[in-house]
Amino acid sequence: MDDIKTVAKELLTSGKVNAVIGYIRYGNDKRTKPFIAQKPEDVDKFVINNFILNNLAVYLTRKEVSKLGKVAVIAKGCDAKAITALIQENQIKKEDIHVIGINCNGVTKDFDIDFNSENIAGKCLNCDVRTPKLCDSLVGALADIPSGEDLKLKMIRGVEAKNAEERWDYFEDEFNKCIKCYACRQACPLCYCEQCIVDKSIPRWIESSATKRGNFSWNLIRAFHLAGRCIGCNECERACPMDIPLSLLNRKMAMIAKDEFNYDAGTDMNAPTLVGSYDLKDNEDFIE
Amino acid sequence: MEEKIISKENLLKLCSDLLKNNVDIVTPGEKGYIKIKNESEISLNSKSKHTKASFKEYVFPKSEPIIYYKKNQSDVEIIEPKVEEKTTVIFGAKPCDVRSISILSKIFNWDYKDEFFNVRSRNTVLIGMMCEYADEFCFCTSVNLSPTSSDGSDVFLVPHDENTFGVKIVTEKGADLLKPYENYLSAGNSEKTKAIEASVKQPEKVFDAEKVRQWISGNFENDYWNSIGKMCLGCAQCAFVCPVCHCFDIVDEDYNYYEGRRMKNWDGCQFDMFTKHASGHNPRDDQSKRYRQRISHKFKYYPDKFEEILCTGCGRCSRGCPVTIDIKGIVTEINELAIK
């Protein structure tokens, strides 16, 4: 199996791409940051380890990056799902990008902590895309990964067990923490709208204030807009400076998409999207 | 500066008495600054990591109404909310957090006197504590602060050991707060305080803020800004967790056709909407221009205007940045460009 530096360097020297988006170590050995290599020698800094948390697909729709021309992007299996979803939604063209998939051995849930069974990201525990489904090159080798408890699923079950009023109170407390920094939106590869509905002011649909009403509308609207689209990279939750458990909503909706429509977001770039298609056999017993 | 000693036991009693006397106490909690209900929640740990958000919200709330309005038949009735005059003690904040209030006071009292900020800061007593935490994102010493700086504190605590604290009474406000509780304090030991302060590990000074200011002045169009603009995702995590970022937006919220309120909400310069004109034109139409603004405001415009660096070196923006854009690293690089 080729290593990341060889592959990235070849892509740049041959002129197949103008830039490679990858990860470099930063600060300490338990942290990385995204980096865009435009010269072959830049790729010497690239690393692949258990701290490559960012979903680099987020850069593919940014205008500062798309003006670089054809780019290659390093993708874990979950990140590749985001790329697939972006292709499905006509935001990028497959031929404009080169996906360097990595055989992923799991990542931590945050930076600056050890990689072990306690700190492994929840999304890695039952991952079925450790080898990305969508990739043009593949690097690295699979190894055993620590097992751990799926605490977020436990939390989802906990919320499901509450009655409507208790659920409302629970999310009210969580959303109260929101400061409207929109790190969730900006870190999300599928929140690519050129103008977000929360920024529309004529008329204003969602109050920009970080008040109970403003926070509820924002967080619920964002969750709705990701229904059947969220690929579960969990970058929104990691980016949130206020520790709001955003994945509870997103993952629950992904579970519903799976149960009700047998749909997994980001698995087939040629498939129609869930919200962009219908089937006469679709379950409609929820319409009253 | 007068100095005293207080035992941990008496410090807890002091907090308990303050709470009983209807004083709000805000302290670093596990996730952020919290308003405590019981003195046992107080933070006495000088080795703790910075909370994700600063205590800015207690003097400059993330959202607050500044006017309520009612439309009548022929005119509009305006009701101005009053900020409650209630003492808040910020307890156990690090020097880099404490210093924020005096920096913010400059902008909030420049041309317009912001009553909302002023009433709150006037009623806030800052009990700072020496800091024994430093990671790769800390750089207080590069912005003229230090882990032992009592600058900005009304009272400053220096832990002598687990159960004893040196108490520096820095301002009159601090003295007034402690006056009713004098019996909790005993004679000071400034020699010991000095020795402990001297032993604290200081983050390395990594840049010369004056050189950085000068470089920014002459490099508005430098290509360096593009290297950061490419990576920044354009959220306001950095601005909102920052102890001294102070930009806000003013919006009207109608309850219905007749009534509504005018809100003052935190805003951040990394949003593309921040400078978007009604015409659709955006003078900062690229993330590089927006990031240049962030750095220039902190290290040039604010120092030019107020002789204060708009940064306390706490490193929160960098630790929490989804893509680890590190302000210390960036300003250090600018410093290197300036020396070249």
XYZ file of C-alpha atoms in Angstrom:
628
model
C 0.000 0.000 0.000
C 1.342 3.415 -0.954
C 1.860 5.977 1.729
C 0.130 9.316 1.806
C 3.197 11.391 0.990
C 4.052 9.352 -2.122
C 0.506 9.537 -3.444
C 0.077 13.239 -2.706
C 3.463 14.119 -4.149
C 2.770 12.192 -7.357
C -0.567 13.955 -7.803
C 1.070 17.366 -7.453
C 4.220 16.722 -9.512
C 2.262 15.134 -12.357
C -0.058 18.134 -12.367
C -3.139 15.943 -11.939
C -4.209 18.271 -9.149
C -3.237 21.783 -8.085
C -3.588 21.195 -4.377
C -3.957 18.395 -1.852
C -6.016 18.937 1.276
C -4.627 16.912 4.157
C -3.609 16.972 7.797
C -0.451 18.159 9.504
C 0.567 17.708 13.134
C 0.097 20.848 15.181
C 0.874 21.971 18.714
C 1.299 18.586 20.357
C 1.262 14.984 19.193
C -2.443 14.676 19.989
C -3.609 17.301 17.553
C -3.619 17.874 13.811
C -4.936 20.631 11.624
C -6.078 20.795 8.018
C -3.470 21.947 5.547
C -3.599 22.639 1.819
C -0.424 21.553 0.032
C 0.176 23.334 -3.276
C 3.840 22.431 -3.743
C 5.202 18.840 -3.783
C 7.527 19.562 -0.847
C 4.547 20.707 1.262
C 3.257 17.140 1.506
C 6.231 16.075 3.630
C 4.342 17.504 6.589
C 1.252 15.332 6.020
C 0.326 12.855 8.731
C -2.262 10.116 9.151
C -2.963 9.112 12.735
C -5.793 8.813 15.261
C -6.082 12.585 15.592
C -7.172 13.488 12.066
C -10.576 14.637 13.288
C -11.551 17.190 10.667
C -13.847 16.270 7.837
C -11.937 17.897 4.985
C -14.908 17.591 2.607
C -16.039 20.899 4.110
C -13.353 22.662 2.067
C -14.587 21.360 -1.280
C -17.468 23.837 -1.507
C -15.584 26.854 -0.153
C -14.844 29.445 -2.785
C -11.368 30.146 -1.396
C -10.552 26.496 -2.181
C -12.516 25.899 -5.358
C -10.608 28.725 -7.047
C -7.452 26.624 -6.655
C -8.702 24.351 -9.466
C -8.709 20.575 -9.265
C -7.886 19.388 -5.761
C -7.219 16.083 -4.067
C -8.622 15.506 -0.623
C -7.687 13.010 2.046
C -10.789 11.249 3.297
C -11.654 8.827 6.059
C -14.648 6.626 5.303
C -17.067 9.048 6.969
C -15.544 12.015 5.141
C -15.899 10.145 1.843
C -19.611 9.769 2.613
C -19.833 13.555 2.805
C -18.102 13.828 -0.580
C -20.561 11.291 -1.995
C -23.479 13.315 -0.627
C -22.046 16.524 -2.129
C -21.845 14.804 -5.520
C -25.408 13.478 -5.138
C -26.577 17.004 -4.380
C -24.728 18.424 -7.404
C -22.424 20.616 -5.331
C -19.230 19.148 -6.754
C -18.415 16.995 -9.746
C -16.610 13.717 -9.256
C -14.209 14.515 -12.088
C -13.130 17.755 -10.396
C -11.717 16.049 -7.337
C -9.373 13.221 -6.493
C -10.245 11.356 -3.303
C -7.324 9.869 -1.399
C -9.093 7.395 0.836
C -7.438 6.121 3.966
C -7.913 2.824 5.711
C -9.043 4.332 8.995
C -8.178 2.976 12.411
C -10.475 5.308 14.316
C -10.049 8.776 15.737
C -10.441 10.398 19.140
C -13.562 12.350 20.021
C -11.478 15.495 20.522
C -7.931 16.791 20.379
C -5.390 16.704 23.226
C -6.578 13.373 24.649
C -5.159 9.868 24.354
C -6.536 7.454 21.793
C -8.036 4.577 23.769
C -11.327 2.775 24.365
C -12.588 5.621 26.519
C -11.751 8.404 24.092
C -12.474 6.806 20.730
C -15.100 8.795 18.814
C -18.561 7.255 19.052
C -18.921 7.206 15.269
C -15.907 4.858 15.005
C -17.358 2.145 17.224
C -19.689 0.558 14.682
C -18.099 2.019 11.581
C -18.810 0.098 8.363
C -16.693 2.335 6.125
C -13.229 1.976 7.626
C -12.183 1.521 4.014
C -13.898 4.385 2.169
C -16.438 3.370 -0.456
C -15.544 6.308 -2.680
C -11.857 6.785 -3.410
C -9.422 7.179 -6.284
C -6.367 6.127 -4.274
C -6.210 4.215 -1.032
C -3.482 4.508 1.583
C -2.678 2.944 4.952
C -3.530 -0.443 6.399
C -6.345 -1.521 8.663
C -5.455 -2.504 12.218
C -7.505 -3.514 15.248
C -9.241 -0.593 16.908
C -10.253 -0.237 20.544
C -13.822 -1.120 21.398
C -15.801 1.192 23.597
C -19.269 1.972 24.788
C -21.600 3.851 22.436
C -22.509 6.560 24.924
C -24.367 8.696 22.387
C -26.710 5.836 21.520
C -27.337 5.438 25.226
C -28.173 9.152 25.401
C -30.531 8.823 22.427
C -32.323 5.950 24.159
C -32.489 8.117 27.270
C -34.124 10.979 25.374
C -36.527 8.583 23.627
C -37.649 7.317 27.023
C -38.700 10.813 28.095
C -42.211 12.127 27.496
C -42.739 15.090 25.174
C -42.585 17.663 27.959
C -39.391 16.222 29.422
C -37.818 16.103 25.981
C -38.721 19.740 25.434
C -37.139 20.697 28.765
C -34.042 18.668 27.972
C -33.468 20.343 24.633
C -34.395 23.745 26.033
C -31.578 23.400 28.565
C -29.155 22.249 25.909
C -30.111 24.907 23.357
C -29.955 27.624 26.024
C -26.205 27.168 25.926
C -26.063 28.122 22.235
C -24.209 31.371 21.516
C -25.006 31.445 17.779
C -21.383 31.236 16.680
C -22.459 28.881 13.873
C -19.355 26.720 14.280
C -21.722 23.740 13.781
C -22.818 25.096 10.425
C -19.368 26.135 9.258
C -17.741 22.825 10.211
C -20.489 20.832 8.483
C -19.624 19.645 4.960
C -23.322 19.532 4.081
C -24.167 23.026 5.362
C -23.003 24.608 2.127
C -25.839 27.056 1.401
C -24.487 30.302 0.043
C -26.980 32.105 2.201
C -28.136 30.245 5.283
C -31.785 30.670 6.210
C -30.729 32.055 9.590
C -28.998 34.944 7.815
C -32.028 35.871 5.719
C -33.490 39.075 7.023
C -36.156 40.088 4.489
C -38.236 38.515 5.854
C -36.472 37.120 8.892
C -37.401 33.471 9.360
C -35.184 32.740 12.341
C -34.334 35.288 14.997
C -30.611 35.855 15.164
C -30.723 36.422 18.931
C -29.283 33.748 21.173
C -32.525 33.631 23.132
C -34.759 30.670 23.904
C -36.840 31.241 20.778
C -33.880 32.097 18.548
C -31.831 29.153 19.745
C -34.686 26.670 19.453
C -35.531 27.764 15.930
C -31.913 27.686 14.802
C -30.978 24.303 16.204
C -34.208 22.638 15.099
C -34.107 24.123 11.598
C -30.508 23.018 11.178
C -31.442 19.505 12.287
C -34.411 19.423 9.855
C -32.209 20.614 7.021
C -29.876 17.707 7.674
C -32.616 15.077 7.852
C -31.673 12.239 5.529
C -28.506 14.156 4.594
C -26.280 14.012 7.681
C -23.574 11.418 7.157
C -22.636 11.331 10.847
C -19.113 12.752 10.861
C -20.086 14.596 14.040
C -17.969 17.634 13.251
C -20.799 19.970 14.332
C -20.782 18.553 17.811
C -17.007 18.626 18.072
C -16.892 22.227 16.827
C -19.515 23.416 19.308
C -17.760 25.476 21.997
C -20.746 25.050 24.310
C -20.837 21.231 24.227
C -24.394 20.942 22.919
C -24.999 17.248 22.028
C -26.072 18.010 18.462
C -25.514 14.437 17.321
C -28.531 13.291 19.307
C -30.805 15.013 16.810
C -28.772 14.283 13.704
C -28.158 10.666 14.502
C -31.748 10.048 15.537
C -32.879 11.396 12.190
C -30.365 9.223 10.366
C -31.802 6.278 12.293
C -35.302 7.247 11.156
C -34.123 7.610 7.540
C -32.729 4.105 7.761
C -35.721 2.530 9.517
C -38.454 4.238 7.506
C -36.850 4.509 4.077
C -33.872 2.139 4.210
C -31.713 5.125 3.294
C -28.095 5.661 4.298
C -26.847 9.131 3.460
C -23.672 9.317 1.400
C -23.400 5.713 0.266
C -24.121 5.915 -3.473
C -23.183 8.941 -5.544
C -25.538 7.908 -8.358
C -28.561 7.372 -6.115
C -31.233 10.064 -5.805
C -31.234 11.846 -2.443
C -33.815 10.890 0.152
C -35.568 14.247 0.287
C -35.201 14.733 -3.469
C -37.058 11.564 -4.422
C -40.155 9.574 -3.597
C -41.455 6.088 -3.936
C -45.086 5.058 -3.999
C -44.211 2.437 -1.437
C -42.881 5.063 1.005
C -44.308 4.736 4.441
C -46.931 7.429 4.985
C -48.659 6.283 8.134
C -47.124 9.246 10.006
C -49.440 11.608 8.051
C -52.573 12.115 10.079
C -0.809 47.075 47.991
C -2.147 45.571 51.180
C -1.679 41.864 51.579
C -3.435 39.342 53.812
C -3.760 35.621 54.218
C -6.946 33.587 54.162
C -7.463 29.914 54.882
C -9.463 27.760 52.505
C -12.056 27.285 55.231
C -12.504 31.029 55.649
C -12.546 31.571 51.914
C -15.503 29.198 51.689
C -17.165 30.992 54.603
C -16.601 34.289 52.814
C -18.284 32.940 49.690
C -21.115 31.500 51.719
C -21.667 34.900 53.402
C -21.574 36.704 50.071
C -24.177 34.336 48.643
C -26.369 34.897 51.714
C -26.021 38.642 51.170
C -27.499 38.311 47.700
C -24.202 38.614 45.843
C -23.879 36.565 42.655
C -20.683 34.524 42.462
C -19.391 33.409 39.084
C -16.519 30.953 38.926
C -14.770 28.736 36.367
C -16.695 25.463 36.207
C -15.938 22.265 34.360
C -17.346 23.545 31.072
C -17.541 27.302 31.458
C -17.999 30.075 33.960
C -20.999 29.276 36.138
C -23.117 31.177 38.616
C -22.872 29.105 41.774
C -25.591 28.266 44.266
C -23.323 26.841 46.937
C -19.823 27.856 48.072
C -18.577 24.285 47.552
C -18.763 24.885 43.784
C -16.099 27.579 43.968
C -12.977 27.072 41.874
C -9.755 27.170 43.873
C -7.628 25.358 41.351
C -4.891 27.514 39.854
C -3.751 24.575 37.689
C -7.020 24.146 35.767
C -7.236 24.548 32.003
C -9.057 27.595 30.641
C -12.823 27.177 30.394
C -14.039 26.986 26.790
C -15.766 30.375 27.031
C -14.605 33.418 28.994
C -16.796 35.213 31.541
C -17.546 37.957 29.026
C -21.193 36.995 29.023
C -21.618 38.265 32.583
C -20.728 41.842 31.590
C -21.722 41.702 27.921
C -24.517 39.145 27.412
C -24.732 37.184 24.173
C -28.178 38.691 23.564
C -29.953 41.436 25.430
C -32.907 43.735 24.797
C -31.939 47.402 24.659
C -35.373 48.824 23.842
C -38.955 47.590 23.979
C -41.340 49.356 21.657
C -45.081 49.629 21.269
C -46.819 51.222 18.332
C -49.878 53.244 19.319
C -52.343 55.027 17.055
C -50.068 57.939 16.216
C -46.756 57.393 17.925
C -44.363 54.809 19.263
C -43.854 54.207 22.952
C -40.301 53.324 23.941
C -39.509 51.439 27.124
C -35.848 51.295 28.087
C -34.839 48.262 30.120
C -32.751 48.916 33.198
C -29.852 46.656 34.080
C -30.126 45.455 37.670
C -27.566 46.994 40.046
C -26.471 43.754 41.666
C -23.001 42.878 42.850
C -21.392 40.010 40.970
C -18.114 38.558 42.151
C -16.068 36.851 39.466
C -14.098 34.433 41.582
C -10.883 32.624 40.720
C -10.490 33.918 37.168
C -7.096 33.722 35.514
C -5.127 36.971 34.963
C -5.775 36.714 31.198
C -9.531 36.708 31.839
C -9.578 39.359 34.548
C -7.731 41.834 32.371
C -10.545 41.748 29.801
C -12.830 44.156 31.660
C -10.424 47.093 31.581
C -9.683 46.458 27.901
C -13.402 46.318 27.066
C -14.106 49.466 29.106
C -12.133 51.495 26.587
C -14.371 50.693 23.633
C -17.604 50.741 25.613
C -16.756 54.255 26.865
C -15.142 55.722 23.785
C -17.725 57.925 22.080
C -20.968 56.378 23.303
C -21.131 55.365 26.956
C -22.646 51.883 26.979
C -24.803 51.793 30.098
C -25.483 48.082 29.762
C -21.785 47.291 30.008
C -21.027 50.034 32.510
C -23.686 49.108 35.053
C -22.546 45.489 34.973
C -18.826 46.180 35.120
C -19.327 48.757 37.892
C -21.097 46.075 39.916
C -18.554 43.395 39.170
C -15.765 42.652 41.625
C -12.917 40.684 40.121
C -11.135 38.186 42.328
C -8.313 36.925 40.171
C -6.073 33.983 40.907
C -2.499 33.234 39.925
C -2.379 30.767 37.020
C -0.299 27.598 37.017
C -1.591 26.228 33.734
C 0.188 26.822 30.463
C -0.131 24.890 27.236
C 1.145 25.457 23.709
C -1.678 27.942 23.009
C -0.947 30.270 25.960
C 0.955 33.504 25.294
C -0.001 36.014 27.980
C 3.628 37.131 28.343
C 3.674 38.259 24.698
C 0.789 40.683 25.320
C 2.271 42.308 28.421
C 0.564 40.044 30.944
C 1.767 37.174 33.077
C 0.382 34.253 35.103
C 1.010 36.290 38.259
C -0.310 39.641 37.039
C -2.854 41.246 39.350
C -3.499 43.899 36.692
C -7.275 44.290 36.413
C -8.090 42.316 39.569
C -9.733 43.974 42.548
C -8.473 41.191 44.773
C -5.788 38.727 43.702
C -5.234 35.296 45.225
C -1.921 33.468 45.330
C -2.193 29.902 46.625
C 0.486 29.390 49.316
C -0.492 25.763 49.779
C -3.639 23.677 49.442
C -5.302 25.351 52.402
C -3.831 28.857 52.460
C -4.060 31.755 50.039
C -2.197 35.026 49.880
C -4.748 37.824 49.356
C -3.619 40.963 47.556
C -6.085 43.778 47.944
C -5.512 45.626 44.698
C -8.270 48.224 44.476
C -10.626 50.127 46.721
C -13.478 48.087 45.274
C -11.694 44.960 46.468
C -11.117 46.458 49.906
C -14.798 47.425 50.156
C -15.897 43.897 49.282
C -13.668 42.335 51.954
C -14.221 44.953 54.677
C -17.205 43.260 56.373
C -15.274 39.987 56.432
C -12.007 41.255 57.925
C -12.093 38.631 60.665
C -11.613 35.917 58.031
C -8.262 37.436 57.081
C -4.978 37.329 58.942
C -1.688 39.198 58.553
C -0.091 38.792 55.139
C 3.157 37.103 54.169
C 4.287 38.952 51.078
C 7.722 37.292 51.115
C 6.099 33.905 50.643
C 3.762 35.248 47.954
C 6.720 36.708 46.085
C 8.659 33.461 46.305
C 5.689 31.467 44.986
C 5.065 33.924 42.178
C 8.721 33.751 41.184
C 8.498 29.960 40.908
C 5.557 29.970 38.463
C 6.383 28.807 34.968
C 5.883 31.663 32.516
C 4.846 30.992 28.921
C 7.700 31.924 26.618
C 7.440 35.387 25.056
C 7.086 34.620 21.359
C 6.488 37.963 19.670
C 7.022 41.670 20.032
C 3.580 43.250 19.799
C 5.001 46.585 18.644
C 6.875 44.961 15.746
C 3.701 43.100 14.827
C 1.722 46.359 14.875
C 4.200 47.990 12.528
C 4.239 45.038 10.123
C 0.448 45.019 9.897
C 0.494 48.762 9.119
C 2.527 48.206 5.974
C 1.184 44.869 4.789
C -2.518 45.218 4.151
C -2.181 43.464 0.799
C 0.438 40.891 1.829
C -0.070 37.395 0.431
C 0.389 36.006 3.942
C -3.288 36.638 4.716
C -4.345 34.291 1.907
C -2.603 31.354 3.527
C -4.921 31.673 6.549
C -8.046 32.655 4.645
C -7.984 29.355 2.775
C -8.157 27.368 5.978
C -10.611 29.430 8.079
C -14.175 28.090 7.978
C -15.703 31.443 8.885
C -17.493 30.725 12.149
C -17.395 32.950 15.210
C -16.162 30.440 17.739
C -12.973 32.478 18.110
C -14.791 35.770 18.624
C -17.447 34.413 20.946
C -15.133 32.587 23.341
C -12.692 35.532 23.294
C -12.663 37.568 26.499
C -12.236 40.853 24.596
C -14.004 40.505 21.226
C -16.899 42.896 21.557
C -18.664 43.316 18.209
C -22.417 43.227 18.267
C -25.320 43.486 15.868
C -28.549 45.327 16.537
C -31.780 43.783 15.294
C -35.448 44.460 15.837
C -37.689 41.567 16.731
C -41.388 42.069 16.343
C -43.662 40.146 18.672
C -46.558 41.205 16.480
C -47.513 44.228 14.384
C -47.692 46.502 17.431
C -44.958 45.383 19.766
C -41.382 44.288 19.683
C -37.932 44.716 21.062
C -34.549 45.815 19.837
C -31.811 43.274 20.566
C -28.066 43.633 20.911
C -26.481 40.335 19.854
C -22.880 39.180 19.674
C -21.517 39.319 16.150
C -18.261 38.062 14.665
C -15.997 39.474 11.963
C -15.377 36.070 10.367
C -18.982 35.862 9.136
C -19.364 36.994 5.521
C -22.597 38.720 6.564
C -20.668 40.914 9.010
C -19.757 43.543 6.433
C -22.299 42.809 3.729
C -23.978 46.013 2.596
C -27.666 46.349 1.830
C -26.648 46.830 -1.807
C -25.156 43.345 -1.837
C -21.600 44.670 -2.014
C -19.221 43.163 0.507
C -15.917 44.972 1.122
C -14.586 41.861 2.883
C -15.726 39.354 0.311
C -13.073 36.742 1.038
C -12.113 34.861 4.207
C -8.539 36.190 3.962
C -9.791 39.771 4.242
C -11.931 38.793 7.185
C -9.063 37.085 8.963
C -6.796 40.054 8.268
C -9.422 42.190 10.001
C -9.402 39.941 13.052
C -5.639 40.154 13.494
C -5.422 43.835 12.533
C -8.146 44.834 14.957
C -6.442 43.028 17.810
C -2.844 44.000 17.148
C -3.048 47.301 15.256
C -6.343 49.222 15.247
C -7.148 48.799 18.941
C -3.563 49.535 20.072
C -3.514 52.580 17.743
C -6.699 53.933 19.224
C -6.620 52.836 22.853
C -3.022 51.832 23.531
C -4.232 48.381 24.501
C -3.715 45.101 22.658
C -7.116 43.564 22.036
C -5.911 40.155 23.197
C -5.003 38.700 26.565
C -3.119 35.654 25.288
C -5.540 33.125 26.794
C -5.424 30.989 23.638
C -9.123 30.047 23.776
C -9.771 30.943 20.134
C -7.035 28.551 19.024
C -7.786 25.660 21.365
C -11.427 25.674 20.287
C -11.015 26.485 16.603
C -12.570 23.633 14.582
C -9.543 23.754 12.260
C -6.939 24.800 14.867
C -6.142 28.218 13.436
C -3.699 29.321 16.091
C -3.482 33.036 16.777
C -0.223 32.613 18.698
C 1.376 30.812 15.751
C 0.078 33.389 13.290
C 1.247 36.426 15.228
C 4.596 34.709 15.818
C 4.904 34.218 12.052
C 4.051 37.881 11.501
C 6.739 38.768 14.029
C 9.213 36.721 11.980
C 8.109 38.461 8.772
C 8.594 41.781 10.566
C 12.165 40.931 11.600
C 13.172 39.754 8.117
